[in-house]
Structure formats: structure tokens, C-alpha cells
Coordinates of C-alpha atoms in Angstrom, one line a residue:
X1 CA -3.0 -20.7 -9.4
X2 CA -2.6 -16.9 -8.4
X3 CA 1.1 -15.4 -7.7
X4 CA 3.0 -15.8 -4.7
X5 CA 3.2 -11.9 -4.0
X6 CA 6.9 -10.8 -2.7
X7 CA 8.2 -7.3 -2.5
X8 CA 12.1 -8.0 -4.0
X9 CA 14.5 -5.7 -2.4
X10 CA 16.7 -4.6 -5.3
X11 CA 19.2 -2.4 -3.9
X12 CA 22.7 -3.0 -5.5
X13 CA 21.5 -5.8 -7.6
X14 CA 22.2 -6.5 -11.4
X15 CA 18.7 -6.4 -13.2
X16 CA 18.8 -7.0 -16.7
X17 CA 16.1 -5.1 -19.3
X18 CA 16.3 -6.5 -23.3
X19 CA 14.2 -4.1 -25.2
X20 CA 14.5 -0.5 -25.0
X21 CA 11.2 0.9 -26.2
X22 CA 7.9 2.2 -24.6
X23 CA 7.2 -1.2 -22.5
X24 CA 11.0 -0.3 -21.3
X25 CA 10.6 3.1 -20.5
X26 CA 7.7 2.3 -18.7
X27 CA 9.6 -0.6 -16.7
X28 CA 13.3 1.1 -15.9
X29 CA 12.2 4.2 -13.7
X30 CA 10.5 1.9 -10.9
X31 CA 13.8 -0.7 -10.8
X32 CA 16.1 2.3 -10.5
X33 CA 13.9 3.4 -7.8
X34 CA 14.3 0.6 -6.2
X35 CA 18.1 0.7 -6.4
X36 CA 18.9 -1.6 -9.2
X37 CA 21.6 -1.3 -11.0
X38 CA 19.8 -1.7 -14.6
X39 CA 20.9 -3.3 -17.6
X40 CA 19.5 -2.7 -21.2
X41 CA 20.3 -4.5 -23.8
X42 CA 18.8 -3.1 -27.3
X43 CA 20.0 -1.7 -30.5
X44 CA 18.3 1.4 -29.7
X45 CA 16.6 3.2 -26.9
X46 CA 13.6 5.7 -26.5
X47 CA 15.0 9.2 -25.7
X48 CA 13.7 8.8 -22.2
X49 CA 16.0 6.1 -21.8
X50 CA 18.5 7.7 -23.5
X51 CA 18.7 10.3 -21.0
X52 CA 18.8 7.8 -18.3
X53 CA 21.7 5.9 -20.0
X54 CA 23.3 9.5 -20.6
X55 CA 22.9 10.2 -17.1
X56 CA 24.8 7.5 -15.6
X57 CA 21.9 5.5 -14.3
X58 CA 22.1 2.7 -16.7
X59 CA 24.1 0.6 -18.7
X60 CA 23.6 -0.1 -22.3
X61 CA 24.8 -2.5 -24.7
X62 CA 23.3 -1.5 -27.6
X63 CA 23.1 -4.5 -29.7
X64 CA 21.0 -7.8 -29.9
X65 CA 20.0 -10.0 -26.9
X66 CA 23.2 -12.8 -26.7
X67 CA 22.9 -16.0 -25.0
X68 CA 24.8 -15.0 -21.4
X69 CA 22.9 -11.6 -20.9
X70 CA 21.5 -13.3 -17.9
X71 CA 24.7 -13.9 -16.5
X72 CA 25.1 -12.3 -13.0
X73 CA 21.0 -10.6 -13.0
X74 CA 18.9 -11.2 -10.2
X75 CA 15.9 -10.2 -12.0
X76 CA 15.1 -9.9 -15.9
X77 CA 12.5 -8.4 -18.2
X78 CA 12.0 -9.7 -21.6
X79 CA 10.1 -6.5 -23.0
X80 CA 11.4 -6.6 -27.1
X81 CA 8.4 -6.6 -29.9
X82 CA 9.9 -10.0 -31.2
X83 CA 7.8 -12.6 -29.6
X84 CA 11.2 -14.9 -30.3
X85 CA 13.5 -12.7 -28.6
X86 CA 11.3 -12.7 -25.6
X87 CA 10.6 -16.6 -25.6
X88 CA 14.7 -16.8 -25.6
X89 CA 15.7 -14.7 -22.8
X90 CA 12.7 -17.0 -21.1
X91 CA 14.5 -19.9 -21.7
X92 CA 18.0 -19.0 -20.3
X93 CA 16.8 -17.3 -17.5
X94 CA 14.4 -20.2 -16.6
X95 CA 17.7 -22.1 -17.4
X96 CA 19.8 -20.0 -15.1
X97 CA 16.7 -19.9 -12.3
X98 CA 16.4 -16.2 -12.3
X99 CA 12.5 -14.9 -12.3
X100 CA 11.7 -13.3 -15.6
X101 CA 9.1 -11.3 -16.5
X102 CA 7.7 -11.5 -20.3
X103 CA 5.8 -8.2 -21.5
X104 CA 3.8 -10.1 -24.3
X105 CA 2.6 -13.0 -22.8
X106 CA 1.5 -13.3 -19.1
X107 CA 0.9 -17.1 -19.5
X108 CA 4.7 -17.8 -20.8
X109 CA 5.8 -15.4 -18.0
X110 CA 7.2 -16.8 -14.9
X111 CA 6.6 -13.5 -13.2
X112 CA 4.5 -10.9 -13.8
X113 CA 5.0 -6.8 -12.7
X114 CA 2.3 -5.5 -10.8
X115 CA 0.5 -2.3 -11.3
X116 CA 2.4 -0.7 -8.3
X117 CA 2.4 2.5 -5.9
X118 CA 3.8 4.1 -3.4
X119 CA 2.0 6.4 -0.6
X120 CA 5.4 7.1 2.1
X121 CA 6.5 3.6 2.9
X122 CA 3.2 2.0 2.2
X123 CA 3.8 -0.1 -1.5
X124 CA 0.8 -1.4 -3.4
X125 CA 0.9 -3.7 -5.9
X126 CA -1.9 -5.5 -7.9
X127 CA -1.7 -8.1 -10.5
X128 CA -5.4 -8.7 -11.1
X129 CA -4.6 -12.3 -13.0
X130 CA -2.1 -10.7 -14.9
X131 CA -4.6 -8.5 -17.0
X132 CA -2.4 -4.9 -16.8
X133 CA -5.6 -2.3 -17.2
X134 CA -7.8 -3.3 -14.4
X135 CA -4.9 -4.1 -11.7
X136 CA -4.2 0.2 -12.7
X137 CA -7.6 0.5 -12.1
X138 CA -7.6 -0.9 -8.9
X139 CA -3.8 0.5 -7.5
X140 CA -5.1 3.9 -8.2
X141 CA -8.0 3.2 -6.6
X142 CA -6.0 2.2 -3.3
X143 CA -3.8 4.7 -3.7
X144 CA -6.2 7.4 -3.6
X145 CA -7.5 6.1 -0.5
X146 CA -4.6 5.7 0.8
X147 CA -3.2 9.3 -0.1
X148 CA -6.8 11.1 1.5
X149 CA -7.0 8.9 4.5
X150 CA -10.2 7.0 3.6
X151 CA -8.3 4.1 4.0
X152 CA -7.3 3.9 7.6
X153 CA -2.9 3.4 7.4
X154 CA -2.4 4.3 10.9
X155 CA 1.0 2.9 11.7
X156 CA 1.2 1.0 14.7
X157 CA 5.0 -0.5 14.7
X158 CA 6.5 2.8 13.5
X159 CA 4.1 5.7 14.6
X160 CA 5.3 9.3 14.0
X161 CA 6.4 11.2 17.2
X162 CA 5.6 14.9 17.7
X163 CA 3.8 17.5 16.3
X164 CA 2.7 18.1 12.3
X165 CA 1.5 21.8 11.9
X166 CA -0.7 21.1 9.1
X167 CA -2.4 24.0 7.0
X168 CA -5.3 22.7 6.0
X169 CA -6.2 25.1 3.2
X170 CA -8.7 28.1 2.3
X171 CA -12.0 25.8 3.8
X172 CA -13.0 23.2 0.9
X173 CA -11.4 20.1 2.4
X174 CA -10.4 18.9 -1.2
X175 CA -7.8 21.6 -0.9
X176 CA -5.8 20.1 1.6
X177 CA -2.7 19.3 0.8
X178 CA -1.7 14.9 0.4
X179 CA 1.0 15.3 2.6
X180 CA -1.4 17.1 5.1
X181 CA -4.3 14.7 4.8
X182 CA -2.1 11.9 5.5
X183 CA -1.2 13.1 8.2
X184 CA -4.2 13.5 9.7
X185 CA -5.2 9.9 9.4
X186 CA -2.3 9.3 11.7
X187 CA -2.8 11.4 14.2
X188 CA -3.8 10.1 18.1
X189 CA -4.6 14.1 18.9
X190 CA -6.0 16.6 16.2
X191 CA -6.4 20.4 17.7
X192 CA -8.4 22.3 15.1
X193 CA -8.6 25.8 14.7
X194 CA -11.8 27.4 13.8
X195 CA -11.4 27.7 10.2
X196 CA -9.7 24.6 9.7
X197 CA -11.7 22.3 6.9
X198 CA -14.2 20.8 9.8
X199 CA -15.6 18.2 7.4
X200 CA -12.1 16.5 7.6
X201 CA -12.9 16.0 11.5
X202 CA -15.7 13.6 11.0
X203 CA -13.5 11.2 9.4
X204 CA -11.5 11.0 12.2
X205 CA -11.4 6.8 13.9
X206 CA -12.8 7.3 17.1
X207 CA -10.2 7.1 19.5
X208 CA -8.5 9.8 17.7
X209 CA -8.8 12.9 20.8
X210 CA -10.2 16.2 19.3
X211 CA -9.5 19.5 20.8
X212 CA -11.3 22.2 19.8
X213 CA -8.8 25.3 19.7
X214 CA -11.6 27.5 17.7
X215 CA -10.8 31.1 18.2
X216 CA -14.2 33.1 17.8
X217 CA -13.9 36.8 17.4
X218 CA -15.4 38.9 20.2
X219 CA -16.4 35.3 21.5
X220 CA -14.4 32.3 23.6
X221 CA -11.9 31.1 22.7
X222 CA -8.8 28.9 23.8
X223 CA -5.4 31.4 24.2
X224 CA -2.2 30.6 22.7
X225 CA -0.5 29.9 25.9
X226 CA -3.1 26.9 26.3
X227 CA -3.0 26.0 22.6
X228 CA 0.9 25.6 23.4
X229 CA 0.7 23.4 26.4
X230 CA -1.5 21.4 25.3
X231 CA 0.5 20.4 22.0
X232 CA 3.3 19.8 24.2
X233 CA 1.5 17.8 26.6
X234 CA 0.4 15.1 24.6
X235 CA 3.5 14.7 22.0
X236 CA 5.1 14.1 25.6
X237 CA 2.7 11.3 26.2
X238 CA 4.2 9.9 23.0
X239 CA 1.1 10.7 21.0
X240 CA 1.5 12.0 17.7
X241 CA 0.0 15.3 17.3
X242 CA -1.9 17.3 14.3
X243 CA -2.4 20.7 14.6
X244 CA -4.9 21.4 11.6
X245 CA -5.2 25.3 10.9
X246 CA -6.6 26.9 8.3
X247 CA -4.8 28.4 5.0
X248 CA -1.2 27.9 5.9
X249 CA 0.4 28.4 9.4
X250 CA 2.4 30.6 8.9
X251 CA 0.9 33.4 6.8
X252 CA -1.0 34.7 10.2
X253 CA -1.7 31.3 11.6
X254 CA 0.9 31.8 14.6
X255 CA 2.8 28.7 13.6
X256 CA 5.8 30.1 14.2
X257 CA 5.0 30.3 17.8
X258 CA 3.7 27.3 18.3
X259 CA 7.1 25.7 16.4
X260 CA 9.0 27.8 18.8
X261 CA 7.1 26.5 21.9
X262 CA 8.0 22.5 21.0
X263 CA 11.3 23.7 20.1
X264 CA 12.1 24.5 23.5
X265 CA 10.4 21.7 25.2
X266 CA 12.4 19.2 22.7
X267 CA 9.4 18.0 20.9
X268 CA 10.3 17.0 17.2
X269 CA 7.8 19.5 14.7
X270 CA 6.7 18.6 11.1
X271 CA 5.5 21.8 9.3
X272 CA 2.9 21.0 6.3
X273 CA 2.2 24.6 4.5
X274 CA -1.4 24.9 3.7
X275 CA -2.6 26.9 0.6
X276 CA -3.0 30.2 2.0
X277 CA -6.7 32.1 1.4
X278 CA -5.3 35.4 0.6
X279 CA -4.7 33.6 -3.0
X280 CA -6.9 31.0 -3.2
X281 CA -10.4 32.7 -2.1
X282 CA -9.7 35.4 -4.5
X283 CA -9.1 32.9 -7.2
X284 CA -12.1 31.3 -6.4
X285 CA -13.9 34.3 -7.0
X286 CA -12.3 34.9 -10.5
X287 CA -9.7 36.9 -9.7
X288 CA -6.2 36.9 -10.1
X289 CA -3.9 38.7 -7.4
X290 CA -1.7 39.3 -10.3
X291 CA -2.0 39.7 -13.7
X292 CA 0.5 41.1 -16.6
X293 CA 0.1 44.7 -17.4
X294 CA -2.6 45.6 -14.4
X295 CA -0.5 44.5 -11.1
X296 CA 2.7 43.2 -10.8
X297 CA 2.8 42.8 -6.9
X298 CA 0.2 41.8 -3.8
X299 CA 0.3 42.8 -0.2
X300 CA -1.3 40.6 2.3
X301 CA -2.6 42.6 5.7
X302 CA -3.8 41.2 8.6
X303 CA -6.1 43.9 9.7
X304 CA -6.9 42.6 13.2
X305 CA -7.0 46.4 14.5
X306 CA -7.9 49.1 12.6
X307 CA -5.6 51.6 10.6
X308 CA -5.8 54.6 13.3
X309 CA -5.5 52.1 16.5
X310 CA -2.0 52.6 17.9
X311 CA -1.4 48.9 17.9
X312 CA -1.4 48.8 14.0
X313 CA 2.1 48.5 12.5
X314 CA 1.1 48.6 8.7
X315 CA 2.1 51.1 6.7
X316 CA -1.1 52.1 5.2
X317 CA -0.1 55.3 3.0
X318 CA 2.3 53.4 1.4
X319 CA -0.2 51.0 0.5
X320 CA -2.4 53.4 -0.6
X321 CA 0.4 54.7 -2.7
X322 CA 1.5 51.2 -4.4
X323 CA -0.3 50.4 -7.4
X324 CA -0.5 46.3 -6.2
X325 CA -3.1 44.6 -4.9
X326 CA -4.5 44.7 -1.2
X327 CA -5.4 41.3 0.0
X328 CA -7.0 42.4 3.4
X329 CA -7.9 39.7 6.1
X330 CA -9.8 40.2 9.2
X331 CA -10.8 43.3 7.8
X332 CA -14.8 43.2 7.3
X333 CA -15.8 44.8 10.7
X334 CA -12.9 47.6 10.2
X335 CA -13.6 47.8 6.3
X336 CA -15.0 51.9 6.4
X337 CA -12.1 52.6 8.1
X338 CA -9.6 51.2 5.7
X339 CA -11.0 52.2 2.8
X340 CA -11.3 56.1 4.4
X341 CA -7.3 55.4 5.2
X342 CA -6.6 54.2 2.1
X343 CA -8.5 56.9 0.3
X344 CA -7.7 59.8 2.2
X345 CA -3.8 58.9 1.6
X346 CA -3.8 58.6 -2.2
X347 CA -5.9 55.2 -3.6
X348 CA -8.6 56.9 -5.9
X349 CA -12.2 56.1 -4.1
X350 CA -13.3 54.2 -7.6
X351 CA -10.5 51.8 -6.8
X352 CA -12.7 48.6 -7.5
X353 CA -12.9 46.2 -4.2
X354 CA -14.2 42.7 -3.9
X355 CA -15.5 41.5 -0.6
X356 CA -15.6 37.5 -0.4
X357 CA -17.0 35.7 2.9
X358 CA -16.4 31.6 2.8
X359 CA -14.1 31.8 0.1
X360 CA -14.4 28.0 -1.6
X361 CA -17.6 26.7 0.4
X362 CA -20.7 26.0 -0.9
X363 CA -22.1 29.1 0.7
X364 CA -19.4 31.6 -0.9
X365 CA -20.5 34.8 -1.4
X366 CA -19.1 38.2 -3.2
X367 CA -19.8 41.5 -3.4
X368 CA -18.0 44.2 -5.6
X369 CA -17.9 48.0 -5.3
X370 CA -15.7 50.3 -5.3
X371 CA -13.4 51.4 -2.1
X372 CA -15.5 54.6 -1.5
X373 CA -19.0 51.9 -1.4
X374 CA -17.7 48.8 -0.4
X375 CA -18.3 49.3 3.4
X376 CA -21.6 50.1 3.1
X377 CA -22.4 47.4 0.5
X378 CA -21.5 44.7 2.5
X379 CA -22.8 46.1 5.5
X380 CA -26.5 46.0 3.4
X381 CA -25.5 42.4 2.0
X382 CA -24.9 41.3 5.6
X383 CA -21.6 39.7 4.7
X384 CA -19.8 38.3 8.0
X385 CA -16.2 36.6 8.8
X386 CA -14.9 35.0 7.6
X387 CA -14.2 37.1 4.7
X388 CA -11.2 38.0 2.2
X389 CA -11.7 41.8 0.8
X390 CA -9.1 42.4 -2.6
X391 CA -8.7 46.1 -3.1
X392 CA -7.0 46.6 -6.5
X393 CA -8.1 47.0 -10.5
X394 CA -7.2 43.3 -10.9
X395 CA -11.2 42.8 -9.6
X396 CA -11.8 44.3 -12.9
X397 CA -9.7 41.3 -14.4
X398 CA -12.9 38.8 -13.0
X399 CA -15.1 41.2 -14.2
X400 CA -13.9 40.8 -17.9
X401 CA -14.1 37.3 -17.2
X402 CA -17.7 36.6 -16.3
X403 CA -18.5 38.8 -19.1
X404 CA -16.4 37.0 -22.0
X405 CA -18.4 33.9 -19.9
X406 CA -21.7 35.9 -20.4
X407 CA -21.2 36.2 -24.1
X408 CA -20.6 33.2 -25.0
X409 CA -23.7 31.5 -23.7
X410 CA -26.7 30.2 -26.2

């Protein structure tokens, strides 16, 4: 007959462990997870344990199993190498009627541990008729699901309340953070931005209500004002709200204004960071945004107006007169223009720069130059938003790269 599955609540209660080697190790993190107090009862212990036991966490007796270990446990594991020792502690704890778990022989075992995780408050455990490889198999299989929201968790006693700003990354939706794609799969309202990953949308469940908040340059788009009511709106409806942006929101996602605007309507806010695309696109492409002995620094620039426009509040001869790197977003419409600002106040002109539209899609593209060419070469190349443009010898660093790369082929 299968188990009787039971998740044991072990908080505060004696749980005794006889053995202290690798099947030990393995065991003794999960029950002091659960709040046991642990017990180990072994002439010696792997240093992992040892740690643990030198921490505080556990008790040792470092000697032989006795008859009377059992005493006072609520729970014991029989996990020595001595099949004798083993069938022992079996005996007085099925003497005693305390469940015991044998590591070397699932048929003598009264109970068996299950290949177990944990995605928040969701537990999975898997026993798989007691045969330890394929139950891993199969929890990390659930698991998965359960951490990228293939498997639908939606809670329905316990729903979050609110809003989650969630960044959802440079565009490839495997870069999404867990914690942000979980989140997702809960949500009753998703407002997406533009360059949010879109593929995530499609595995929304159908009831879930999608608001397009796409901002489209020198086309429609929804204002901030809007975007703000509307988050507030349905949280106040009770209905748990993801706003999915790209990168991360708050490196010129206007998160921070959207926090501020539940803040003062009393609606709870979750903030998920997102990785950012002024690092990841470049690294996409090859390149580092750092790197020892070339640049130790890296400036990020939202270049929504252009370096002469009175509205711009970027000091851009200091930038030209730093020797980091330029990470330049929003900037491929008012590229000439930067790169004659940058120029003209001290960056030389054969400063290598690295345009790169879709950073981390399927359709990625690059162009290098240097500053004094780039604006014409991507004109030519037809590159279009959005786009990540890295001015700064570190492009050079990729360049090295691909070539090593080219060398080494047959």
C-alpha cells in the first residue's frame, strides 16, 4: 500500500538524528527548517554538521546510539552505515510508537522522507514508492513549474492584496526574475508596459484583466496620471495587481511614482527589481560595462531630450571627461547629437561605441563604430528603439572576445 502523506509540523519538537555523515547532512538542514529542535547522536559529524552543532542549532552526543535515545523525540532518523544500528533504533522507536525513518532500507522503514520543496508557502513532497532518484526527478519538476507559473498556484483562501511593481527584465522572458514570475501567475490585473517581456502575457488564465499601458514614442500612449489611477482602482476592488515593466522600475521605469501614488491612497506595494538593460543588453552583446584595467566606473543616461535642449539636466562634459563607460538609453534618434556633445567637450571621436536594438531577443542586432561614425552607421543599418548604445573602450573588450572566439574555430 502507498503512504499516508502528512505534512508534520515540527516547531519546538525533539527530533532525534543517529548518524552524522552525508545521509545526515543531507537530512538535518530541512528539520531545523522546520523548527525542530535536532538531536544527533554519532561519534563524529561531517564538518557541515559540525558547524551546525557549533552554531547552536544542534545537540550532539557524540557517542554510540544507547537504548533510550528515543526517549522524548517526536520523530527519528536512523541514517548510520551499520545496517544493525539502524534495525535497532527501528525497534525502540517502533517500541516507543514514534515514526522512524530508515535511510538503508525503505521496506524496514515505517516512514519514508520525501524528495521535498518549497516555492513561498506552497510544500511539495514526493515519495515515488520510496525510490529517492526519480521522486527528485519529479519535485524539481513541480517545482519548476511552480516557480515560472506554468503551473497555475493562484491562491484563492489567502490572495495577495495590492500592487507588485515587477521588473520584468531586459526583453527575453527567461530573465525575469522567480520572485517576479510568480507573481505574475497570481495576479487578477496585469498593466504591461511596452517593453515588458510580452510573451509572459500569453500565459496569463483568462480571467486575468490586461491593460495595455504601452508607451510608444512619438505615438499613443496611456499618461502616468492614468497609469496611476488605474493601479489604484482595482487594488481598491480587492484585486491583486501586477505592474510588469521592463528592466527594473526604478532605473527610469517611474516606479517611484507609481509607489508614491498607492502610498497615498493606502494601497499596500510589493517592489520586485527587474535586471536592468543598461547591463544586461550590453552583456548580451559581449561586453562588459566594467572591466579591470580599462574602466572602473559606468554611467547610465536617460537621454529622452537631447544634450542642447534646455530640459536636459545631465552633465555631459563631465561625461565626456570621465574615462567610464556611457550606457545611453533612449538615445538612438538623438545619437549625432550626443556624440557631437560628447566629442566637442573632450571624448576623443575614435572612442569605440556599440549600438544594440532588442538587446536579448531573437532579433538582436549590433552595430560598432566609433563616436565620430556611429550616428550615421546606424542610421544606414536602420537600427530603431528600442536600443542600448555603450560609448567607452570596454566595446573593444567584446571585440577581443569574438576574436579569441574566431581563432579558435577548426
Amino acid at each position: 500500500m502507498g503512504p499516508y502523506l502528512l505534512g508534520l509540523r515540527l516547531s519546538g519538537r525533539r527530533v532525534l538524528v543517529v548518524g552524522g555523515g552525508r545521509v545526515a547532512q543531507r537530512r538535518v538542514p530541512a528539520l531545523l527548517e522546520a523548527g525542530a529542535e535536532v538531536t544527533v547522536v554519532s561519534p563524529g559529524v561531517t564538518p557541515a554538521l559540525d558547524d551546525l552543532i557549533a552554531a547552536g542549532r544542534v545537540t550532539w552526543h557524540a557517542r554510540p546510539y544507547e537504548v533510550g535515545d528515543c526517549d522524548g523525540a517526536w520523530l527519528v532518523q536512523a541514517c548510520t552505515d551499520d545496517r544493525s544500528v539502524n534495525t535497532a533504533v527501528a525497534a525502540e522507536a517502533e517500541a516507543k510508537r514514534v515514526w522512524c525513518v530508515r535511510a538503508d532500507d525503505k521496506d524496514a522503514s515505517a516512514a519514508w522522507t520525501p524528495a521535498s520543496g518549497r516555492v513561498d508557502e506552497i510544500s511539495v513532497a514526493v515519495t515515488a514508492g520510496g525510490d529517492p532518484r526519480r521522486a527528485a526527478g519529479i519535485r524539481d519538476a513541480v517545482v519548476g513549474a511552480l516557480r515560472d507559473g506554468t503551473v497555475d498556484a493562484r491562491r484563492n483562501r489567502t490572495k495577495p492584496v495590492g500592487v507588485a511593481l515587477v521588473g520584468g527584465g531586459p526583453g527575453d522572458p527567461g530573465l525575469i526574475t522567480v520572485r517576479g514570475r510568480q507573481l505574475l501567475a497570481q495576479a487578477d490585473v496585469v498593466v504591461a508596459d511596452r517593453l515588458a517581456p510580452r510573451a509572459l502575457l500569453d500565459e496569463l488564465a483568462p480571467d486575468v484583466e490586461l491593460i495595455d499601458a504601452a508607451k510608444v514614442p512619438y505615438g499613443r500612449a496611456l499618461s502616468q496620471d492614468t497609469i496611476n489611477e488605474l493601479l489604484v482602482d482595482r487594488a481598491r476592488q480587492g484585486k491583486f495587481v501586477v505592474r510588469l515593466k521592463g528592466g527594473d522600475p526604478f532605473v527610469f521605469g517611474r516606479g517611484g511614482e507609481e509607489m508614491i501614488a498607492c502610498a497615498r491612497s493606502g494601497i499596500p506595494v510589493l517592489v520586485v527589481p527587474g535586471i536592468t538593460s543598461a547591463v544586461a543588453v550590453p552583456a548580451s552583446a559581449g561586453v562588459p560595462v566594467t572591466h579591470r584595467g580599462v574602466s572602473q566606473e559606468f554611467h547610465v543616461i536617460s537621454v529622452h531630450v537631447a544634450p542642447d535642449d534646455p530640459r536636459s539636466t545631465v552633465d555631459w562634459p563631465a561625461l565626456a571627461r570621465s574615462h567610464g563607460t556611457l550606457v545611453l538609453l533612449m538615445a538612438v534618434e538623438r545619437l549625432a547629437k550626443v556624440a557631437e556633445a560628447l566629442v566637442r567637450d573632450g571624448r576623443s571621436p575614435e572612442t569605440p561605441a556599440m549600438v544594440v536594438q532588442d538587446g536579448t531577443l531573437p532579433t538582436q542586432r549590433t552595430v560598432i563604430a566609433s563616436l565620430s561614425t556611429v550616428a550615421d552607421r546606424v542610421s544606414a543599418a536602420g537600427i530603431r528603439p528600442p536600443a542600448i548604445v555603450v560609448v567607452g573602450d570596454v566595446v573593444r573588450v567584446g571585440q577581443e572576445v569574438e576574436m579569441v572566439r574566431a581563432e579558435r574555430l577548426p
